[in-house]
Short mmCIF file of C-alpha atoms and ligand atoms in Angstrom, two decimals:
data_model
loop_
_atom_site.label_atom_id
_atom_site.label_comp_id
_atom_site.label_asym_id
_atom_site.label_seq_id
_atom_site.Cartn_x
_atom_site.Cartn_y
_atom_site.Cartn_z
CA MET A 149 14.85 66.92 -22.88
CA THR A 150 16.79 70.08 -22.06
CA GLU A 151 18.08 72.62 -24.56
CA LEU A 152 21.58 73.86 -23.75
CA PRO A 153 23.59 76.66 -25.39
CA GLY A 154 25.24 76.06 -28.76
CA GLY A 155 22.69 73.76 -30.39
CA VAL A 156 23.07 70.99 -27.81
CA LEU A 157 20.09 68.98 -26.56
CA ARG A 158 20.28 66.70 -23.54
CA ALA A 159 18.29 63.66 -22.41
CA GLN A 160 18.87 62.05 -19.02
CA LEU A 161 18.65 58.32 -19.64
CA PRO A 162 17.88 55.76 -16.94
CA THR A 163 20.49 53.21 -15.82
CA PRO A 164 20.10 50.32 -13.35
CA PHE A 165 23.18 51.56 -11.45
CA PRO A 166 23.42 53.61 -8.22
CA VAL A 167 24.78 56.54 -10.27
CA GLY A 168 21.22 57.17 -11.54
CA THR A 169 20.76 58.70 -14.98
CA VAL A 170 23.39 59.17 -17.67
CA ASN A 171 23.46 62.26 -19.89
CA CYS A 172 23.05 61.80 -23.63
CA TYR A 173 23.84 64.87 -25.76
CA LEU A 174 22.60 65.60 -29.25
CA LEU A 175 24.88 67.95 -31.21
CA LEU A 176 22.76 69.55 -33.89
CA GLY A 177 24.01 71.42 -36.92
CA PRO A 178 24.68 70.74 -40.60
CA THR A 179 25.60 67.26 -39.33
CA VAL A 180 24.28 65.41 -36.28
CA ALA A 181 26.20 63.63 -33.51
CA VAL A 182 24.93 61.75 -30.45
CA VAL A 183 27.21 61.56 -27.41
CA ASP A 184 26.78 58.60 -25.00
CA PRO A 185 23.49 56.97 -26.10
CA GLY A 186 23.04 55.11 -22.81
CA MET A 187 22.22 51.45 -22.31
CA MET A 188 20.52 48.87 -24.44
CA TRP A 189 17.12 48.59 -22.85
CA ARG A 190 13.76 49.84 -24.01
CA ASP A 191 13.30 52.44 -21.24
CA SER A 192 16.46 54.13 -22.42
CA THR A 193 16.54 53.63 -26.20
CA SER A 194 12.97 54.95 -26.43
CA GLN A 195 14.21 58.18 -24.84
CA VAL A 196 17.06 58.40 -27.36
CA GLU A 197 14.47 58.05 -30.13
CA ALA A 198 12.29 60.70 -28.44
CA LEU A 199 15.27 63.05 -28.24
CA LEU A 200 15.89 62.66 -31.98
CA ALA A 201 12.17 63.11 -32.69
CA GLU A 202 12.08 66.37 -30.72
CA ALA A 203 14.85 67.61 -33.00
CA GLY A 204 12.81 66.50 -36.02
CA ILE A 205 15.20 63.72 -37.06
CA THR A 206 15.40 59.93 -36.98
CA LYS A 207 18.24 57.46 -36.44
CA PRO A 208 19.44 57.42 -40.10
CA ASP A 209 20.05 61.20 -39.83
CA VAL A 210 22.76 60.66 -37.20
CA ASP A 211 26.24 61.12 -38.72
CA ALA A 212 28.35 60.07 -35.74
CA VAL A 213 27.95 58.36 -32.36
CA VAL A 214 30.45 59.47 -29.72
CA VAL A 215 31.32 57.34 -26.68
CA THR A 216 33.22 59.20 -23.96
CA HIS A 217 34.42 55.91 -22.43
CA GLY A 218 33.82 52.19 -22.45
CA HIS A 219 31.60 51.82 -19.41
CA PRO A 220 28.24 50.20 -20.18
CA ASP A 221 26.06 53.09 -18.97
CA HIS A 222 27.69 55.26 -21.66
CA PHE A 223 28.32 52.93 -24.61
CA GLY A 224 25.63 50.25 -24.19
CA ALA A 225 23.38 51.41 -27.04
CA ALA A 226 26.16 52.79 -29.29
CA GLY A 227 26.22 49.74 -31.59
CA TRP A 228 22.44 49.79 -31.92
CA LEU A 229 22.38 53.48 -32.88
CA ALA A 230 25.45 53.32 -35.14
CA ASP A 231 24.02 50.35 -37.06
CA ALA A 232 20.68 52.11 -37.57
CA ALA A 233 22.47 55.28 -38.66
CA ASP A 234 25.28 53.56 -40.58
CA ALA A 235 27.56 55.91 -38.65
CA PRO A 236 30.99 55.61 -37.03
CA VAL A 237 31.45 55.23 -33.25
CA VAL A 238 34.01 57.82 -32.14
CA CYS A 239 36.01 57.00 -28.99
CA GLY A 240 39.41 57.34 -27.32
CA ARG A 241 41.82 54.77 -28.74
CA ALA A 242 42.46 52.92 -25.46
CA GLU A 243 38.71 52.18 -25.16
CA VAL A 244 38.56 50.16 -28.39
CA SER A 245 38.96 46.76 -26.73
CA LYS A 246 36.18 47.49 -24.21
CA LEU A 247 33.85 48.63 -26.97
CA SER A 248 34.67 45.50 -28.95
CA GLY A 249 33.08 43.44 -26.17
CA ASP A 250 35.92 43.07 -23.67
CA PHE A 251 34.79 45.51 -20.98
CA GLY A 252 34.93 42.84 -18.26
CA ARG A 253 38.66 42.19 -18.56
CA LEU A 254 39.22 42.08 -14.81
CA ARG A 255 37.84 38.56 -14.51
CA GLY A 256 40.38 37.28 -17.03
CA SER A 257 43.34 38.74 -15.14
CA ASP A 258 44.98 37.53 -11.95
CA LEU A 259 44.79 41.03 -10.47
CA THR A 260 42.01 39.93 -8.15
CA ALA A 261 44.42 37.51 -6.42
CA ILE A 262 47.21 40.11 -6.31
CA LEU A 263 44.88 42.69 -4.72
CA GLY A 264 43.59 40.23 -2.14
CA ILE A 265 40.06 39.96 -3.49
CA PRO A 266 38.56 36.68 -2.21
CA GLU A 267 38.02 33.92 -4.75
CA THR A 268 34.28 33.82 -3.97
CA MET A 269 33.95 37.46 -4.95
CA ARG A 270 35.39 36.79 -8.40
CA GLU A 271 32.16 34.91 -9.07
CA ASP A 272 30.16 38.00 -8.08
CA PHE A 273 32.18 40.00 -10.60
CA SER A 274 31.49 37.46 -13.35
CA ALA A 275 27.79 37.44 -12.47
CA PHE A 276 27.73 41.24 -12.72
CA TYR A 277 29.31 41.23 -16.17
CA GLU A 278 26.83 38.60 -17.35
CA LEU A 279 23.98 40.75 -16.01
CA VAL A 280 25.25 43.85 -17.78
CA ARG A 281 26.29 42.33 -21.08
CA PRO A 282 22.70 42.08 -22.46
CA LEU A 283 22.36 45.83 -21.77
CA THR A 284 25.08 46.51 -24.32
CA SER A 285 24.88 46.08 -28.08
CA PRO A 286 27.86 44.75 -30.03
CA ILE A 287 29.78 47.40 -31.96
CA ALA A 288 31.16 46.13 -35.27
CA GLU A 289 34.91 46.69 -35.35
CA HIS A 290 34.79 48.55 -38.69
CA ARG A 291 32.52 51.19 -37.09
CA LEU A 292 35.05 52.20 -34.44
CA ALA A 293 36.76 55.51 -35.17
CA PRO A 294 39.37 55.91 -32.41
CA LEU A 295 40.80 59.33 -31.61
CA ASP A 296 44.15 60.24 -30.09
CA ASP A 297 44.77 63.08 -27.70
CA LEU A 298 44.44 66.51 -29.38
CA ASP A 299 42.93 65.16 -32.59
CA VAL A 300 40.43 67.57 -34.11
CA ILE A 301 37.06 66.30 -35.30
CA GLU A 302 33.92 67.77 -36.84
CA LEU A 303 30.74 66.86 -34.94
CA GLY A 304 27.33 68.48 -35.29
CA GLY A 305 28.79 70.94 -37.80
CA ARG A 306 31.36 72.27 -35.34
CA SER A 307 35.03 71.63 -34.78
CA TRP A 308 36.07 69.93 -31.52
CA THR A 309 39.45 69.04 -30.01
CA ALA A 310 39.74 65.61 -28.40
CA HIS A 311 41.23 65.43 -24.91
CA VAL A 312 42.01 61.77 -24.32
CA THR A 313 43.01 61.57 -20.66
CA PRO A 314 43.31 58.42 -18.52
CA GLY A 315 42.01 58.17 -14.97
CA HIS A 316 38.36 57.13 -14.88
CA ALA A 317 38.99 55.08 -18.03
CA ALA A 318 42.26 54.56 -19.89
CA GLY A 319 41.07 56.22 -23.11
CA HIS A 320 38.52 58.63 -21.69
CA LEU A 321 37.48 61.17 -24.32
CA SER A 322 36.45 64.76 -23.53
CA LEU A 323 35.62 67.18 -26.33
CA ARG A 324 36.39 70.89 -26.30
CA ALA A 325 34.55 73.08 -28.82
CA ASP A 326 37.07 75.05 -30.87
CA ALA A 327 34.67 78.00 -31.08
CA GLY A 328 32.49 78.92 -28.12
CA ASP A 329 33.18 77.79 -24.62
CA THR A 330 31.80 74.27 -24.20
CA LEU A 331 33.52 71.16 -22.86
CA ILE A 332 31.86 67.74 -23.04
CA SER A 333 33.59 66.08 -20.10
CA GLY A 334 32.10 62.58 -19.88
CA ASP A 335 32.90 61.23 -16.42
CA HIS A 336 36.32 62.88 -16.25
CA LEU A 337 34.87 66.00 -14.62
CA LEU A 338 31.59 65.65 -12.74
CA GLY A 339 29.99 68.50 -10.82
CA HIS A 340 28.69 66.51 -7.86
CA ILE A 341 31.04 63.55 -7.27
CA THR A 342 34.71 62.68 -7.79
CA PRO A 343 35.05 60.09 -10.57
CA ASN A 344 36.13 56.62 -9.47
CA PRO A 345 39.72 55.83 -10.57
CA VAL A 346 38.53 52.53 -12.02
CA LEU A 347 40.94 49.61 -11.88
CA GLU A 348 42.29 49.06 -15.41
CA PRO A 349 44.11 45.80 -16.12
CA ASP A 350 47.04 46.28 -18.51
CA GLY A 351 49.32 43.30 -18.99
CA ASP A 352 52.04 45.49 -20.51
CA LEU A 353 52.57 47.50 -17.31
CA PRO A 354 54.76 46.39 -14.36
CA ASP A 355 51.85 45.92 -11.92
CA GLY A 356 49.54 44.47 -14.59
CA ARG A 357 47.39 47.56 -14.22
CA ARG A 358 47.37 51.31 -14.72
CA ARG A 359 47.88 53.76 -11.84
CA SER A 360 44.47 55.25 -12.45
CA LEU A 361 44.29 57.90 -9.72
CA THR A 362 47.86 59.11 -10.29
CA GLU A 363 47.11 59.42 -14.00
CA TYR A 364 43.82 61.13 -13.26
CA LEU A 365 45.37 63.79 -11.04
CA GLY A 366 48.10 64.30 -13.63
CA SER A 367 45.50 65.17 -16.26
CA LEU A 368 43.72 67.90 -14.34
CA ASP A 369 46.04 70.85 -14.99
CA ARG A 370 45.05 71.04 -18.62
CA PHE A 371 41.38 71.33 -17.68
CA VAL A 372 42.18 74.13 -15.25
CA ALA A 373 44.09 75.93 -18.02
CA MET A 374 41.20 75.33 -20.41
CA ASP A 375 38.71 76.83 -17.91
CA PRO A 376 35.66 76.24 -20.11
CA GLY A 377 32.59 78.43 -19.68
CA LEU A 378 30.18 75.47 -19.77
CA VAL A 379 30.88 71.83 -18.88
CA LEU A 380 28.49 69.12 -20.05
CA PRO A 381 29.23 66.07 -17.85
CA GLY A 382 28.26 62.41 -18.20
CA HIS A 383 26.05 62.54 -15.10
CA GLY A 384 24.29 65.41 -13.36
CA ALA A 385 23.79 69.05 -14.23
CA ALA A 386 25.96 71.23 -16.47
CA PHE A 387 28.41 73.38 -14.51
CA THR A 388 31.09 76.06 -14.73
CA ASP A 389 34.24 76.91 -12.74
CA VAL A 390 36.54 73.99 -13.44
CA PRO A 391 39.46 75.54 -11.47
CA SER A 392 37.38 75.45 -8.23
CA LEU A 393 36.19 71.91 -8.94
CA VAL A 394 39.75 70.72 -9.54
CA GLY A 395 40.92 72.43 -6.34
CA LEU A 396 38.23 70.59 -4.36
CA THR A 397 39.07 67.32 -6.12
CA ARG A 398 42.75 67.61 -5.25
CA SER A 399 42.11 68.39 -1.58
CA HIS A 400 39.56 65.54 -1.41
CA HIS A 401 42.21 63.06 -2.58
CA VAL A 402 44.87 64.42 -0.21
CA ALA A 403 42.45 63.96 2.71
CA ARG A 404 41.39 60.52 1.49
CA ALA A 405 45.02 59.39 1.16
CA LEU A 406 45.64 60.38 4.79
CA ASP A 407 42.53 58.41 5.82
CA VAL A 408 43.92 55.40 3.97
CA LEU A 409 47.29 55.82 5.70
CA GLU A 410 45.48 55.66 9.05
CA ILE A 411 43.64 52.52 7.93
CA VAL A 412 46.92 50.87 6.89
CA ARG A 413 48.40 51.75 10.29
CA SER A 414 45.44 50.34 12.18
CA LEU A 415 45.17 47.13 10.13
CA GLY A 416 48.89 46.41 10.18
CA GLU A 417 49.58 44.70 6.86
CA PRO A 418 46.41 44.98 4.77
CA THR A 419 45.81 44.15 1.14
CA ALA A 420 44.09 46.69 -1.13
CA PHE A 421 40.90 44.69 -0.59
CA ASP A 422 41.22 44.91 3.21
CA VAL A 423 41.62 48.68 2.91
CA ALA A 424 38.56 48.92 0.65
CA VAL A 425 36.40 47.01 3.13
CA ALA A 426 37.59 49.27 5.96
CA MET A 427 36.86 52.38 3.87
CA PHE A 428 33.47 51.17 2.66
CA PRO A 429 32.08 48.55 5.06
CA LYS A 430 28.69 48.40 3.34
CA LEU A 431 29.91 47.36 -0.12
CA GLN A 432 28.30 44.33 -1.74
CA GLY A 433 29.21 42.16 -4.72
CA PHE A 434 30.59 44.01 -7.72
CA SER A 435 30.68 47.33 -5.83
CA HIS A 436 33.78 45.93 -4.10
CA MET A 437 35.59 46.47 -7.40
CA LEU A 438 34.89 50.20 -7.20
CA GLY A 439 35.93 50.23 -3.54
CA VAL A 440 39.19 48.45 -4.36
CA SER A 441 39.80 51.00 -7.15
CA GLU A 442 39.42 53.85 -4.64
CA ALA A 443 41.67 52.14 -2.09
CA LEU A 444 44.31 51.24 -4.64
CA GLY A 445 44.42 54.75 -6.11
CA HIS A 446 45.18 56.19 -2.69
CA LEU A 447 47.67 53.44 -1.84
CA ASP A 448 49.50 54.38 -5.08
CA LEU A 449 49.65 58.03 -3.95
CA LEU A 450 50.96 57.00 -0.52
CA GLU A 451 53.52 54.73 -2.15
CA ASP A 452 54.69 57.56 -4.41
CA ASP A 453 55.17 59.70 -1.30
CA ALA A 454 57.02 56.83 0.45
CA LEU A 455 54.37 56.76 3.20
CA VAL A 456 53.60 53.08 2.64
CA THR A 457 55.75 50.22 1.34
CA ARG A 458 54.86 46.82 -0.08
CA ILE A 459 55.85 43.82 2.01
CA ALA A 460 54.54 40.94 -0.11
CA ASP A 461 53.45 40.48 -3.70
CA ARG A 462 50.73 37.82 -3.91
CA PRO A 463 48.63 39.29 -2.52
CA ILE A 464 50.37 42.63 -2.23
CA ARG A 465 50.34 43.86 1.38
CA TYR A 466 51.10 47.36 2.55
CA ARG A 467 52.75 48.68 5.69
CA ALA A 468 53.02 52.29 6.85
CA SER A 469 56.63 53.46 6.46
ZN1 ZN B 266 29.35 57.11 -16.01
#
């Protein structure tokens, strides 16, 4: 456990994923909130209990559970903790369906065919979801307390403004303390890696999905303007200097988009999946989904700049303009 400024305690909880540990924050004050309680397995929940014990409290003392976004490493144990505490689960509104048990929506959509993902790999995706599901606890619908962008909420005895910004997840929630200088950034801003623009099916949109990377980049200006003094991310160490981080992130994506343009040129008429395999030849199983998300995000940027065009639609193929 690490004590951070402003009455915030942190535990780094284990996950079975390549990302390593996930940060769980305890906001202590006249009320108590737990942000991102990790996954539903004993190695992790015991550390959440130890974190509470170090603060001299137990689960029923928790007044709110916050989930920055509906990825299992962050929300897995939220239902377990909220039930024991009889507390609400606070989240961004667009994450409600994932938290209600539908986080594996990709397998129910035909996006995999449109993106050129081989049929056999769809089974790998299903197997991954089945593997992960037991590491999440169901969250009763009545517990969910969705927030909209710029809502203000009291957590841990302090006032926070919600920044609900799509990109890594459609309803990703960051929290900015209204007094002091702290931002809880979830996976929207990470100090050591650029967040994956995760593929988000959305049947109401023209492509059946969100343009995750475009939306992500569009959200960054507000964080530069905010320029918080301390950022508490979902993975890795706390950091400062958001303007520099955002500058590096933007130039990273410009360079990556040009790499993808070269790949499209060399492959001729690739699908998003073909591009992902060329970008990340060592991917296996479900990791292909993250690779396709990266490829697709950059193909969207190139398409917006009229550097690639689509020449088919099932699967979609791209050609350099
Ligand atoms: Zn994460």
